[in-house]
Amino acid sequence: MKAKKVSVCLIALISVLAILVYPLLSNVRINDFSEKIVLGCGFAGEESLSLKQISKAAAENAGTTVSLEFKESFGESELFAELMEQRSSVPEGMEDAFILNLRNQRENFYKTQLKNFIDESGMSEMLFEKLYLTNSVKLRTEDMNEGEIADTINKLIRYDKVSAVSVENHIFEQSLNTESEIMPMSSFGSWEDETLGSMNARFVAENDFAYKGHGVNVGIIEPSAIDPNAFDGRNDLPDITINSDWQQGDEMSEHSRRVTRIIGNMAPKISLYTRKLGGNDYDLFNSIFKQLKTQVNVINCSFGFTQLIQDLPGTANDLVNYPEGKYCKYEGDVDTITKENLVVVVKSAGNNGDGITCFGNAANVITVGATDYEGNLASYSSKNTDKMAATKPTLVANGMPHIPKETIWFHDDGNMGTSFAAPFVTGTVAIMMNKKPTLKLYPEMVHSLLTANTSTANYTTVPENANGFLSGMLNVGKVLDNLDNTLMFSSHNKASGDFAGGMTAEPERDLPYNILRVSVFWYANSYSDDVKGFPIITNFEARVYI
């Protein structure tokens, strides 16, 4: 009986201590508790929150997520550097095999990293989502209470291998369409003339055009998957191989169908992989994970996320895209994914007018704005006026296309937007990789070639068009003519790594001199708190002597 009484007393004492200690611990402000806890999107203006506030939000709000970030990443490892050096010696026809090996190495790196951490910390593996995409791992807080979340965060920040614990507070609302006036039939035009002609790509529709995307794997992430048996583009696009995660009972949206048809008509011999997008960040990265497992070379993302901030103590409930001066964590993750997997990601800029939709500000992503049927920047096409204003969108394309064999007017309400401009860039990337397969190994070159070879006829003044047009209008013919006008440079600087330069001369202008356009691109690393939330981009000085 005495033993039982002692046990009961010990249990009671432990319970009392837990009740007393947790409030003390959880009310400590972040700045006093640990600099490792980083407040991300959804905490605009908040310098610190208590651990109790954070754990309460994570336990009660679907939009509050907690992730740990390890100090080491695959993209900064010696193995990754060695693989990047090996790119130049990959035999022709072996590009996809090299990329598959690199992605397997990346997955093994992060599997080993998480396993070693779990073994050393003694924490349950059930606490972590296992995608092995980046050095950032999301906690599974859905089934945890407030005290368990606080205790877990407290443990995580004690480990030297953990560089940060990131907290985000927002829910995602998909943003696809834009309100616009129905256009008159006279502006409808045709695929070959009005649409392809606006981007110097009429030759793409010719039967004898040699580069139709053969050997290129294209991924599409859409709110709904494509039913490969019911897709009405099958009759006029018989050479496309469609691999989809569509399941019986799934709906196939008009948006998904049209995005697919644009890419398919641009490059009708690609292998196409469509994956369905869910309603949260985990579903987004799970979709990307599935795409990478299928060895895609380019992924089209014609969607946007509006971030609805939820009520928290000390925060405002407001509809925002980004806290000023913050680089969204999801953009940092996408930067890491593109760099470490040699994949080109094309993202629609959004239809908000101002403010690029998430994750379009990611430095390593090709972000596409839209023009109207006359080639002018569409009023709805999102652009930045503050953060990343000088870099986004990357370029623009026709946002009011006529798609072959459409049975309805396409220039009507909700059927135009950056969602339909982005697929033209994706299709162009597939054509580029078909013509020059080594570009699969050098996404840096793809960025440089696209931006160095745009059309700039609609520029009036540089400051005005820097926010909206940026590098200019997609010019497919010009890009293909200059595929060999690229150079790769290697840097031993950890922040920059390799970078590519694309260049083109423009003798067609009625000027007494020629213009040489040079575009330099290099991978940015994921966002760092040391640079106030922005990606690490190294300054450089470029000099061109003619």
Coordinates of C-alpha atoms in Angstrom, one line a residue:
M1 CA 0.0 0.0 0.0
K2 CA 2.9 2.4 0.8
A3 CA 4.4 1.8 -2.7
K4 CA 1.1 2.6 -4.3
K5 CA 0.8 5.8 -2.2
V6 CA 4.3 6.9 -3.2
S7 CA 3.6 6.3 -6.9
V8 CA 0.3 8.3 -6.7
C9 CA 2.2 11.1 -4.9
L10 CA 4.9 11.2 -7.6
I11 CA 2.4 11.3 -10.4
A12 CA 0.5 14.1 -8.6
L13 CA 3.8 16.0 -8.1
I14 CA 4.8 15.6 -11.7
S15 CA 1.3 16.8 -12.8
V16 CA 1.5 19.8 -10.5
L17 CA 5.0 20.7 -11.8
A18 CA 3.8 20.4 -15.4
I19 CA 0.9 22.7 -14.7
L20 CA 3.2 25.3 -13.0
V21 CA 6.1 25.1 -15.5
Y22 CA 4.2 25.1 -18.8
P23 CA 2.5 28.6 -18.3
L24 CA 5.9 30.0 -17.2
L25 CA 7.6 28.5 -20.3
S26 CA 4.9 29.3 -22.8
N27 CA 4.6 33.0 -21.8
V28 CA 8.2 33.7 -22.5
R29 CA 8.5 36.0 -25.6
I30 CA 10.3 34.6 -28.6
N31 CA 13.0 37.3 -28.5
D32 CA 13.8 36.2 -24.9
F33 CA 13.4 32.5 -25.5
S34 CA 15.2 31.8 -28.8
E35 CA 16.3 33.6 -31.9
K36 CA 15.8 30.3 -33.7
I37 CA 12.0 30.8 -33.9
V38 CA 11.2 32.7 -37.1
L39 CA 7.8 34.4 -37.7
G40 CA 6.9 34.0 -41.3
C41 CA 3.9 35.0 -43.5
G42 CA 0.9 36.0 -41.4
F43 CA 2.8 37.8 -38.7
A44 CA 3.2 41.2 -40.4
G45 CA 4.3 43.7 -37.8
E46 CA 4.8 41.2 -35.1
E47 CA 8.3 41.3 -33.6
S48 CA 7.6 38.5 -31.1
L49 CA 4.9 36.2 -29.8
S50 CA 4.9 34.0 -26.8
L51 CA 5.4 30.3 -27.2
K52 CA 1.9 29.9 -25.7
Q53 CA 0.4 32.1 -28.4
I54 CA 2.2 30.1 -31.1
S55 CA 1.3 26.7 -29.7
K56 CA -2.3 27.8 -29.2
A57 CA -2.5 29.0 -32.8
A58 CA -1.0 25.8 -34.2
A59 CA -3.4 23.7 -32.1
E60 CA -6.5 25.6 -33.0
N61 CA -6.0 27.2 -36.5
A62 CA -5.7 25.2 -39.6
G63 CA -3.6 27.9 -41.2
T64 CA -0.8 27.9 -38.6
T65 CA 2.0 25.6 -39.5
V66 CA 5.3 24.9 -37.7
S67 CA 8.4 23.6 -39.6
L68 CA 12.0 22.9 -38.5
E69 CA 14.9 23.8 -40.7
F70 CA 18.2 21.9 -40.5
K71 CA 21.4 23.7 -40.9
E72 CA 22.7 21.5 -43.7
S73 CA 21.1 21.3 -47.1
F74 CA 21.8 19.1 -50.1
G75 CA 22.3 22.1 -52.3
E76 CA 25.2 23.3 -50.2
S77 CA 26.9 19.9 -49.8
E78 CA 30.1 18.7 -51.4
L79 CA 28.2 16.0 -53.2
F80 CA 25.9 18.5 -54.9
A81 CA 28.8 20.6 -55.9
E82 CA 30.5 17.5 -57.4
L83 CA 27.3 16.7 -59.4
M84 CA 27.1 20.2 -60.7
E85 CA 30.6 19.9 -62.0
Q86 CA 29.8 16.6 -63.7
R87 CA 27.1 18.2 -65.8
S88 CA 29.4 19.2 -68.6
S89 CA 30.6 15.7 -69.1
V90 CA 27.2 14.0 -69.3
P91 CA 26.9 12.1 -72.6
E92 CA 24.2 13.1 -75.1
G93 CA 21.1 11.1 -74.4
M94 CA 22.0 10.5 -70.7
E95 CA 20.6 13.8 -69.4
D96 CA 17.5 12.2 -67.8
A97 CA 19.5 9.4 -66.2
F98 CA 21.8 12.0 -64.6
I99 CA 18.9 14.0 -63.3
L100 CA 17.3 10.8 -61.9
N101 CA 20.5 10.0 -60.0
L102 CA 20.8 13.5 -58.7
R103 CA 17.2 13.5 -57.4
N104 CA 17.8 10.1 -55.8
Q105 CA 20.9 11.5 -54.1
R106 CA 18.9 14.4 -52.8
E107 CA 16.1 12.2 -51.4
N108 CA 18.7 9.9 -49.7
F109 CA 20.4 13.0 -48.2
Y110 CA 17.2 14.2 -46.5
K111 CA 16.1 10.7 -45.5
T112 CA 19.4 10.2 -43.7
Q113 CA 19.3 13.6 -42.2
L114 CA 15.9 13.2 -40.7
K115 CA 16.5 9.6 -39.5
N116 CA 19.8 10.6 -37.8
F117 CA 18.0 13.5 -36.1
I118 CA 15.2 11.2 -34.8
D119 CA 17.7 8.7 -33.6
E120 CA 19.7 11.3 -31.7
S121 CA 16.8 13.3 -30.3
G122 CA 14.6 10.3 -29.4
M123 CA 11.6 12.2 -30.8
S124 CA 8.9 10.2 -32.5
E125 CA 9.1 9.9 -36.3
M126 CA 5.3 10.4 -36.3
L127 CA 5.9 14.1 -35.5
F128 CA 7.3 14.8 -39.0
E129 CA 5.9 14.9 -42.5
K130 CA 8.2 12.8 -44.7
L131 CA 8.6 14.3 -48.2
Y132 CA 12.4 14.6 -48.2
L133 CA 12.2 17.6 -50.6
T134 CA 14.2 20.2 -48.7
N135 CA 16.0 20.7 -45.3
S136 CA 12.7 22.1 -44.0
V137 CA 10.4 19.5 -42.4
K138 CA 6.8 20.3 -41.4
L139 CA 5.6 19.2 -38.0
R140 CA 2.4 17.2 -37.8
T141 CA 0.5 19.4 -35.3
E142 CA -3.0 18.3 -36.4
D143 CA -3.3 15.7 -33.6
M144 CA -1.2 17.6 -31.0
N145 CA -2.6 19.7 -28.2
E146 CA -1.2 23.1 -27.1
G147 CA 1.1 21.8 -24.5
E148 CA 2.6 19.1 -26.8
I149 CA 3.3 21.6 -29.5
A150 CA 5.0 24.0 -27.1
D151 CA 7.1 21.1 -25.7
T152 CA 8.1 20.0 -29.1
I153 CA 9.2 23.4 -30.2
N154 CA 11.1 23.8 -27.0
K155 CA 13.0 20.6 -27.7
L156 CA 13.7 21.4 -31.4
I157 CA 15.4 24.7 -30.7
R158 CA 17.8 23.1 -28.3
Y159 CA 19.5 21.0 -31.0
D160 CA 22.5 22.5 -32.8
K161 CA 21.6 20.8 -36.1
V162 CA 18.3 22.8 -36.2
S163 CA 18.9 26.3 -37.6
A164 CA 15.3 27.6 -37.2
V165 CA 11.7 26.8 -36.3
S166 CA 9.5 28.6 -38.8
V167 CA 5.9 29.5 -38.0
E168 CA 3.5 30.5 -40.7
N169 CA -0.1 31.7 -40.1
H170 CA -2.4 31.6 -43.2
I171 CA -4.8 29.5 -45.1
F172 CA -4.7 29.1 -48.8
E173 CA -7.4 30.2 -51.1
Q174 CA -6.9 29.3 -54.8
S175 CA -6.9 32.2 -57.1
L176 CA -7.4 31.3 -60.8
N177 CA -9.5 33.7 -62.8
T178 CA -10.1 37.4 -63.3
E179 CA -13.1 39.5 -64.0
S180 CA -13.0 41.1 -67.4
E181 CA -15.3 42.4 -70.1
I182 CA -16.4 40.1 -72.9
M183 CA -14.3 40.9 -75.9
P184 CA -15.9 41.5 -79.4
M185 CA -15.7 38.7 -81.9
S186 CA -13.4 40.8 -84.1
S187 CA -10.7 40.4 -81.5
F188 CA -11.0 36.6 -81.3
G189 CA -8.5 35.9 -84.1
S190 CA -6.9 32.5 -84.5
W191 CA -4.3 30.2 -82.8
E192 CA -1.8 30.6 -85.7
D193 CA -2.1 34.3 -86.3
E194 CA -3.3 36.3 -83.3
T195 CA -2.1 34.0 -80.6
L196 CA 1.2 32.4 -81.8
G197 CA 1.9 35.5 -84.0
S198 CA 2.0 37.7 -80.9
M199 CA 4.9 35.7 -79.6
N200 CA 6.8 35.1 -82.9
A201 CA 5.8 31.4 -82.9
R202 CA 3.6 30.8 -86.0
F203 CA 6.0 28.1 -87.1
V204 CA 5.1 26.0 -84.1
A205 CA 1.8 25.1 -85.8
E206 CA 3.5 23.9 -89.0
N207 CA 3.5 20.2 -89.5
D208 CA 7.1 20.1 -90.6
F209 CA 8.4 21.9 -87.5
A210 CA 10.9 19.5 -86.1
Y211 CA 10.8 20.3 -82.4
K212 CA 7.5 19.3 -80.9
G213 CA 8.7 18.4 -77.3
H214 CA 9.8 14.8 -78.0
G215 CA 11.8 13.4 -75.1
V216 CA 10.7 16.1 -72.7
N217 CA 8.7 15.4 -69.5
V218 CA 6.3 18.2 -68.6
G219 CA 4.5 18.4 -65.3
I220 CA 1.2 20.3 -64.7
I221 CA -0.1 21.0 -61.2
E222 CA -3.7 22.0 -61.3
P223 CA -6.7 22.2 -58.9
S224 CA -8.1 19.2 -60.8
A225 CA -6.4 16.3 -62.4
I226 CA -6.8 15.5 -66.1
D227 CA -8.8 12.4 -67.0
P228 CA -6.6 10.9 -69.8
N229 CA -9.6 9.0 -71.2
A230 CA -12.0 11.9 -71.3
F231 CA -9.6 14.7 -72.2
D232 CA -11.0 16.2 -75.4
G233 CA -7.6 17.1 -76.7
R234 CA -6.8 13.4 -77.3
N235 CA -8.2 13.5 -80.8
D236 CA -6.1 16.4 -82.0
L237 CA -3.1 15.6 -79.7
P238 CA -2.7 11.9 -80.3
D239 CA 1.1 11.8 -79.7
I240 CA 1.0 13.1 -76.1
T241 CA 1.5 10.5 -73.4
I242 CA -0.7 11.5 -70.4
N243 CA 0.1 10.2 -66.9
S244 CA -2.5 11.5 -64.4
D245 CA -3.5 11.0 -60.7
W246 CA -7.1 11.4 -61.8
Q247 CA -9.5 9.0 -59.9
Q248 CA -13.0 7.9 -60.7
G249 CA -15.4 10.6 -59.5
D250 CA -12.9 13.4 -59.8
E251 CA -14.0 16.5 -61.7
M252 CA -11.9 17.9 -64.6
S253 CA -12.1 21.7 -64.6
E254 CA -12.2 23.9 -67.7
H255 CA -9.2 25.7 -66.3
S256 CA -7.1 22.4 -66.1
R257 CA -8.3 21.4 -69.6
R258 CA -7.3 24.6 -71.2
V259 CA -3.9 24.9 -69.6
T260 CA -3.2 21.4 -70.8
R261 CA -4.4 22.1 -74.3
I262 CA -2.2 25.2 -74.6
I263 CA 0.9 23.2 -73.6
G264 CA -0.1 20.3 -75.8
N265 CA -0.6 22.4 -78.8
M266 CA 2.8 24.1 -78.3
A267 CA 4.6 20.9 -77.9
P268 CA 2.4 18.0 -79.1
K269 CA 4.9 15.2 -78.5
I270 CA 5.8 15.7 -74.9
S271 CA 5.2 13.2 -72.1
L272 CA 2.7 14.9 -69.8
Y273 CA 2.3 14.3 -66.1
T274 CA -0.7 16.0 -64.4
R275 CA -1.0 16.1 -60.6
K276 CA -3.9 17.4 -58.5
L277 CA -3.4 20.4 -56.1
G278 CA -4.9 20.3 -52.7
G279 CA -5.9 23.1 -50.5
N280 CA -2.8 23.5 -48.2
D281 CA 0.9 23.8 -48.3
Y282 CA 1.5 20.1 -47.7
D283 CA -0.6 19.2 -50.7
L284 CA 1.3 21.6 -52.8
F285 CA 4.7 20.1 -51.9
N286 CA 3.3 16.6 -52.2
S287 CA 2.3 17.4 -55.7
I288 CA 5.7 18.7 -56.5
F289 CA 7.2 15.6 -54.9
K290 CA 5.1 13.4 -57.2
Q291 CA 6.2 15.4 -60.2
L292 CA 9.9 15.0 -59.4
K293 CA 9.5 11.2 -59.0
T294 CA 8.3 11.1 -62.6
Q295 CA 11.5 12.8 -63.7
V296 CA 9.8 16.0 -65.1
N297 CA 12.0 18.6 -66.6
V298 CA 9.6 21.5 -66.3
I299 CA 6.5 22.1 -64.2
N300 CA 3.7 24.5 -65.0
C301 CA 1.8 26.1 -62.0
S302 CA -1.1 28.1 -63.3
F303 CA -2.6 28.9 -59.9
G304 CA -2.1 31.3 -57.1
F305 CA -2.6 31.2 -53.3
T306 CA -4.1 34.1 -51.5
Q307 CA -3.1 34.0 -47.9
L308 CA -6.0 34.7 -45.5
I309 CA -4.5 35.6 -42.2
Q310 CA -6.4 34.1 -39.2
D311 CA -7.1 35.8 -35.9
L312 CA -4.3 35.5 -33.4
P313 CA -3.7 37.4 -30.2
G314 CA -1.9 40.6 -31.2
T315 CA -2.4 40.1 -34.9
A316 CA -4.9 41.6 -37.4
N317 CA -7.3 39.5 -39.5
D318 CA -6.6 40.8 -42.9
L319 CA -6.3 39.6 -46.5
V320 CA -2.6 40.0 -47.5
N321 CA -0.2 38.4 -49.9
Y322 CA 3.1 39.1 -48.1
P323 CA 4.3 40.9 -45.1
E324 CA 6.4 43.8 -46.4
G325 CA 10.1 42.9 -46.3
K326 CA 9.4 39.1 -45.8
Y327 CA 10.4 36.4 -48.3
C328 CA 7.7 33.8 -47.9
K329 CA 8.9 30.5 -46.5
Y330 CA 7.2 28.6 -49.3
E331 CA 9.1 30.6 -51.9
G332 CA 12.3 29.7 -50.1
D333 CA 11.3 26.0 -50.2
V334 CA 10.5 26.2 -53.9
D335 CA 13.9 28.0 -54.5
T336 CA 15.6 25.0 -52.9
I337 CA 13.6 22.5 -54.8
T338 CA 14.3 24.0 -58.2
K339 CA 18.0 24.3 -57.5
E340 CA 18.5 20.8 -56.0
N341 CA 16.5 19.0 -58.6
L342 CA 17.5 20.8 -61.9
V343 CA 13.8 21.4 -62.7
V344 CA 12.3 24.5 -64.3
V345 CA 9.2 25.8 -62.5
V346 CA 6.9 28.2 -64.5
K347 CA 4.4 30.1 -62.4
S348 CA 1.6 32.4 -63.3
A349 CA 2.0 35.9 -61.8
G350 CA -1.6 36.2 -60.7
N351 CA -4.6 38.4 -61.7
N352 CA -4.6 40.8 -58.8
G353 CA -3.0 43.8 -60.6
D354 CA -0.6 44.3 -57.7
G355 CA 1.2 41.7 -55.7
I356 CA 2.5 38.5 -57.2
T357 CA 0.6 35.5 -55.8
C358 CA 2.4 32.9 -53.7
F359 CA 4.9 31.4 -54.6
G360 CA 5.6 33.6 -57.6
N361 CA 8.2 35.8 -55.9
A362 CA 10.6 32.8 -55.6
A363 CA 13.8 33.9 -57.2
N364 CA 14.5 30.6 -59.0
V365 CA 11.0 30.5 -60.6
I366 CA 10.0 31.8 -64.0
T367 CA 7.0 34.0 -63.2
V368 CA 4.8 35.0 -66.2
G369 CA 2.6 38.0 -66.5
A370 CA -0.1 38.5 -69.2
T371 CA -0.8 40.8 -72.2
D372 CA -4.2 41.6 -73.7
Y373 CA -5.1 40.8 -77.3
E374 CA -3.3 43.9 -78.6
G375 CA -0.1 43.0 -76.8
N376 CA -0.3 45.5 -74.1
L377 CA 0.2 44.6 -70.4
A378 CA -3.2 43.4 -69.1
S379 CA -4.5 45.6 -66.3
Y380 CA -5.1 42.5 -64.2
S381 CA -1.6 41.0 -64.6
S382 CA 0.0 41.0 -61.2
K383 CA 3.2 42.9 -60.7
N384 CA 5.2 44.0 -57.7
T385 CA 5.5 47.6 -56.5
D386 CA 7.8 46.9 -53.5
K387 CA 9.4 43.6 -52.7
M388 CA 11.2 42.0 -55.6
A389 CA 9.8 44.8 -57.8
A390 CA 12.8 44.8 -60.1
T391 CA 12.6 41.0 -60.8
K392 CA 8.9 40.0 -61.1
P393 CA 7.2 39.0 -63.3
T394 CA 10.1 37.5 -65.2
L395 CA 8.5 38.0 -68.6
V396 CA 5.0 38.2 -70.1
A397 CA 3.1 36.1 -72.7
N398 CA -0.3 36.2 -74.4
G399 CA -3.0 36.0 -71.7
M400 CA -5.9 36.0 -74.2
P401 CA -5.2 33.1 -76.5
H402 CA -7.5 31.3 -78.9
I403 CA -7.0 27.6 -78.4
P404 CA -7.5 25.3 -81.4
K405 CA -10.9 23.6 -81.7
E406 CA -12.4 25.5 -78.8
T407 CA -16.2 25.4 -79.0
I408 CA -16.9 28.6 -77.1
W409 CA -15.6 32.1 -77.2
F410 CA -12.4 32.2 -75.2
H411 CA -12.2 36.0 -74.8
D412 CA -15.0 36.1 -72.2
D413 CA -15.4 36.6 -68.5
G414 CA -13.0 34.5 -66.5
N415 CA -11.3 32.9 -69.5
M416 CA -8.2 35.0 -69.7
G417 CA -5.4 35.6 -67.3
T418 CA -1.8 34.8 -66.4
S419 CA -3.0 31.2 -65.9
F420 CA -3.1 31.0 -69.7
A421 CA 0.0 33.0 -70.4
A422 CA 2.3 30.7 -68.3
P423 CA 1.6 27.5 -70.4
F424 CA 3.1 29.3 -73.5
V425 CA 6.4 29.7 -71.6
T426 CA 6.2 26.0 -70.4
G427 CA 5.6 24.8 -73.9
T428 CA 8.5 26.9 -75.2
V429 CA 10.8 25.4 -72.5
A430 CA 9.8 21.9 -73.8
I431 CA 10.6 23.0 -77.4
M432 CA 14.0 24.4 -76.2
M433 CA 14.9 21.1 -74.4
N434 CA 13.8 19.1 -77.4
K435 CA 16.1 21.1 -79.7
K436 CA 19.0 21.2 -77.2
P437 CA 18.6 18.4 -74.6
T438 CA 21.6 19.6 -72.6
L439 CA 19.3 22.4 -71.4
K440 CA 17.7 19.8 -69.1
L441 CA 20.9 19.9 -67.1
Y442 CA 21.1 23.7 -67.1
P443 CA 17.9 25.4 -66.0
E444 CA 20.1 28.5 -65.4
M445 CA 20.5 28.7 -69.2
V446 CA 16.8 28.4 -69.7
H447 CA 16.2 31.5 -67.5
S448 CA 18.9 33.5 -69.3
L449 CA 17.8 32.5 -72.8
L450 CA 14.1 33.4 -72.2
T451 CA 14.9 36.8 -70.7
A452 CA 17.6 37.8 -73.1
N453 CA 15.5 37.1 -76.1
T454 CA 12.2 38.7 -75.4
S455 CA 10.4 41.4 -77.5
T456 CA 10.5 44.9 -76.1
A457 CA 8.5 46.8 -78.7
N458 CA 5.8 47.9 -76.2
Y459 CA 8.3 49.4 -73.8
T460 CA 7.8 53.1 -73.4
T461 CA 10.0 54.0 -70.5
V462 CA 12.1 51.5 -68.6
P463 CA 10.8 52.5 -65.1
E464 CA 7.2 52.0 -66.1
N465 CA 7.7 48.7 -67.8
A466 CA 10.1 47.3 -65.2
N467 CA 7.0 46.7 -63.1
G468 CA 4.9 44.5 -65.3
F469 CA 6.7 43.7 -68.5
L470 CA 10.2 43.4 -66.9
S471 CA 12.3 41.6 -69.5
G472 CA 9.6 41.8 -72.2
M473 CA 7.3 39.6 -74.2
L474 CA 8.0 35.9 -74.9
N475 CA 9.6 35.6 -78.4
V476 CA 9.8 31.9 -79.2
G477 CA 11.6 32.3 -82.6
K478 CA 14.2 34.5 -81.1
V479 CA 14.9 32.1 -78.3
L480 CA 15.3 29.2 -80.6
D481 CA 17.6 31.2 -82.9
N482 CA 19.9 31.9 -79.9
L483 CA 20.1 28.6 -78.1
D484 CA 23.8 28.5 -78.5
N485 CA 24.4 32.1 -77.4
T486 CA 24.9 31.1 -73.8
L487 CA 27.9 30.8 -71.5
M488 CA 28.3 29.0 -68.2
F489 CA 30.5 30.4 -65.5
S490 CA 31.5 28.7 -62.3
S491 CA 31.9 30.5 -59.0
H492 CA 33.4 29.2 -55.8
N493 CA 31.2 31.6 -53.9
K494 CA 28.9 29.5 -51.7
A495 CA 26.0 31.9 -52.2
S496 CA 26.0 32.0 -56.0
G497 CA 27.5 28.8 -57.3
D498 CA 27.3 28.4 -61.1
F499 CA 25.6 31.1 -63.2
A500 CA 24.6 31.4 -66.8
G501 CA 24.6 34.2 -69.2
G502 CA 22.4 34.4 -72.3
M503 CA 22.9 37.1 -74.9
T504 CA 21.5 38.3 -78.2
A505 CA 22.1 41.1 -80.6
E506 CA 19.2 43.2 -82.0
P507 CA 20.3 44.6 -85.4
E508 CA 16.7 44.9 -86.6
R509 CA 16.0 48.1 -84.8
D510 CA 16.2 51.3 -86.8
L511 CA 19.2 52.6 -84.9
P512 CA 22.7 53.6 -86.0
Y513 CA 24.1 50.9 -83.7
N514 CA 23.3 47.4 -82.6
I515 CA 22.1 46.5 -79.2
L516 CA 23.5 43.6 -77.3
R517 CA 21.2 42.2 -74.6
V518 CA 22.8 40.2 -71.8
S519 CA 20.9 38.3 -69.2
V520 CA 22.7 36.7 -66.3
F521 CA 21.0 34.2 -64.0
W522 CA 22.2 32.1 -61.0
Y523 CA 20.4 30.1 -58.4
A524 CA 19.4 31.9 -55.2
N525 CA 19.7 29.9 -52.0
S526 CA 16.6 29.5 -49.8
Y527 CA 15.8 32.6 -47.7
S528 CA 18.0 33.4 -44.7
D529 CA 17.2 35.4 -41.6
D530 CA 20.7 36.9 -41.9
V531 CA 19.4 38.8 -45.0
K532 CA 16.1 39.8 -43.5
G533 CA 14.1 37.1 -45.3
F534 CA 15.3 37.6 -48.8
P535 CA 17.2 35.1 -50.9
I536 CA 20.9 35.2 -51.0
I537 CA 21.9 37.0 -54.2
T538 CA 25.5 38.0 -54.8
N539 CA 26.3 41.4 -56.3
F540 CA 28.4 41.4 -59.4
E541 CA 29.7 43.8 -62.0
A542 CA 29.1 43.0 -65.7
R543 CA 31.2 44.6 -68.4
V544 CA 30.6 44.0 -72.1
Y545 CA 33.3 45.2 -74.6
I546 CA 32.3 45.4 -78.3

